[in-house]
Each structure stands twice: as structure tokens, then as C-alpha cells.
Amino acid sequence: MVENIKDCDRIHLFRDIRKEEIEKMFRCSKTVERSFEDGKYIFRQGGTPRNLFLVLEGSVMISKDFASGKRDVLFIVGQGDVFGEMFLFSDAGAYWYDAIAQGKVKVLEIPWEFFYCFCSNACEHHRMITRNMLEIQSEKNFAMTRKLHLLSGTTLRERIALWLIEQTEDDGVDSDIVRLAMNREELADYLGTTRPSLSRELMKMQQEHLIEADKNTIRIVDRDALQMLY
């Protein structure tokens, strides 16, 4: 049972699709709504992919765990975003990563069969959501390419500088404030380092008046100096 979805027009997956058509799509696809508590797994690596997921409330951490105990945070998925899409048209028979709820999370699960098979009525909403899904996949591919570029930095300081500059550019506003969607440990995993190493480098950068770091925000003090690092 799917409850009334708020702000459908702001969700990329439903772009250009009327509300009544979205409701029809839910019935046609047998979409279900599920809730998860903080730290619960929505799916785990090794599981069998069957659904596309859309975040209705909260955020989800997409990460990869290794036998050594190391965790690589790939990205954070926020409200209105989808995840699990990379398995949709691939031959992969198992999830390569984990999806973990950050705080209380509510998601939609849309079975893959809906994207593979067009109904006999050739519904317009079916064509539109497939187009939107392809656009989302392109954006996700770009995001992963950016992360590869980020991790190519030879030093931790270079990676931090590049990540901070990219975050302010993504906001689309003239701001030097980066609000952290991840805690320090998750950010360290994302940047390919340890939490103590990240904390030490942030402290050094603050002492050199490059940044000002708080618990939930980092302010860029000297943008020119950061840009010269990479």
C-alpha cells in the first residue's frame, strides 16, 4: 500500500507525469512502501536485486564493506533520489554494495518488471518514467566519475580541497559553507582515509586559515588557496 506522495513534481523519477498517472503506475507495478529504522539494511551486498528504490523520507548510505573490516562509502542518497538503479539493466545477479538507513527512512520499492515490460495499453506514464530513469542513470554515472576523479588526488589534503570546492559548486548558490550530510567517519570512508587522519588534516587546514571546521559544517576561508592544491 502506497500512501499519498508529496511533491511529486520535484521528484526526478516522476518528472512530467501527472499525479493520477503516478497512482496508476503504483497499481500497475505493484509498488510498495517500506520503513526502516536507523542503521537497518535496506539490502545487503550479495542479495538478489529485484527492485528500484526511491527515498521518500530520510537518507540512505550506499557503502561497500571488505573482509578487512574497511568500509568504502560510495555516496549518500537523499529524499527524492533513487538507488539500486545500476543493477536494473545489467547482468549482475547480486548486489555489490549495502544500502543502510541513516535515521528513520521511508522508501518505495518498484519491481523491475515494470521497467522491462510495457502493458498492452502502452501507457504514456510508462514511457516517461523509463526516460526519467535513463536520465537518472546518466547523472549517477557522472557522479561516480567525479568520485574517481576525487580519489585520484595524491594527498588527503588535495582530496579534501577538491571535495569542498565541488560541494559548493553543486549547491548552485554563491556560498562557502558546506553542510555535512555525513558524519566524520563516513566522510573519511568516502575520501578513502581514516577518521583520525581526516580530523588531523582538517585541524591543520584550519590552523593555516584555509577552512573553519565545525561539527556539521565546514566553511571555506581561502578558496583560491584550496583551488591551487589540485
CSV table of N, CA, C and O in Angstrom, one decimal, residues 43-50 93-96:
chain,number,residue,atom,x,y,z
A,43,PHE,N,19.0,-3.3,1.8
A,43,PHE,CA,19.5,-4.5,1.2
A,43,PHE,C,21.0,-4.6,1.5
A,43,PHE,O,21.7,-3.7,1.8
A,44,ARG,N,21.5,-5.9,1.3
A,44,ARG,CA,22.9,-6.1,1.7
A,44,ARG,C,23.6,-6.7,0.4
A,44,ARG,O,23.0,-7.3,-0.4
A,45,GLN,N,25.0,-6.4,0.4
A,45,GLN,CA,25.7,-7.0,-0.7
A,45,GLN,C,25.6,-8.5,-0.7
A,45,GLN,O,25.6,-9.1,0.3
A,46,GLY,N,25.5,-9.0,-1.9
A,46,GLY,CA,25.3,-10.5,-2.1
A,46,GLY,C,23.8,-10.9,-2.2
A,46,GLY,O,23.5,-12.0,-2.7
A,47,GLY,N,22.9,-9.9,-1.9
A,47,GLY,CA,21.5,-10.2,-2.1
A,47,GLY,C,21.1,-10.1,-3.5
A,47,GLY,O,21.8,-9.6,-4.4
A,48,THR,N,19.9,-10.7,-3.9
A,48,THR,CA,19.5,-10.7,-5.3
A,48,THR,C,18.7,-9.4,-5.6
A,48,THR,O,17.7,-9.1,-4.9
A,49,PRO,N,19.1,-8.6,-6.6
A,49,PRO,CA,18.4,-7.4,-7.0
A,49,PRO,C,17.1,-7.7,-7.6
A,49,PRO,O,17.0,-8.5,-8.5
A,50,ARG,N,16.0,-7.0,-7.1
A,50,ARG,CA,14.7,-7.2,-7.7
A,50,ARG,C,13.9,-5.9,-7.9
A,50,ARG,O,13.0,-5.9,-8.6
A,93,GLY,N,24.0,-10.6,-10.8
A,93,GLY,CA,23.0,-11.4,-10.1
A,93,GLY,C,22.9,-11.1,-8.7
A,93,GLY,O,22.2,-11.8,-7.9
A,94,ALA,N,23.8,-10.2,-8.2
A,94,ALA,CA,23.8,-9.9,-6.7
A,94,ALA,C,24.2,-8.4,-6.5
A,94,ALA,O,24.9,-7.9,-7.3
A,95,TYR,N,23.7,-7.9,-5.4
A,95,TYR,CA,24.1,-6.5,-5.0
A,95,TYR,C,25.6,-6.5,-4.7
A,95,TYR,O,26.1,-7.4,-4.0
A,96,TRP,N,26.3,-5.5,-5.2
A,96,TRP,CA,27.7,-5.3,-5.0
A,96,TRP,C,28.0,-4.5,-3.7
A,96,TRP,O,29.1,-4.4,-3.2
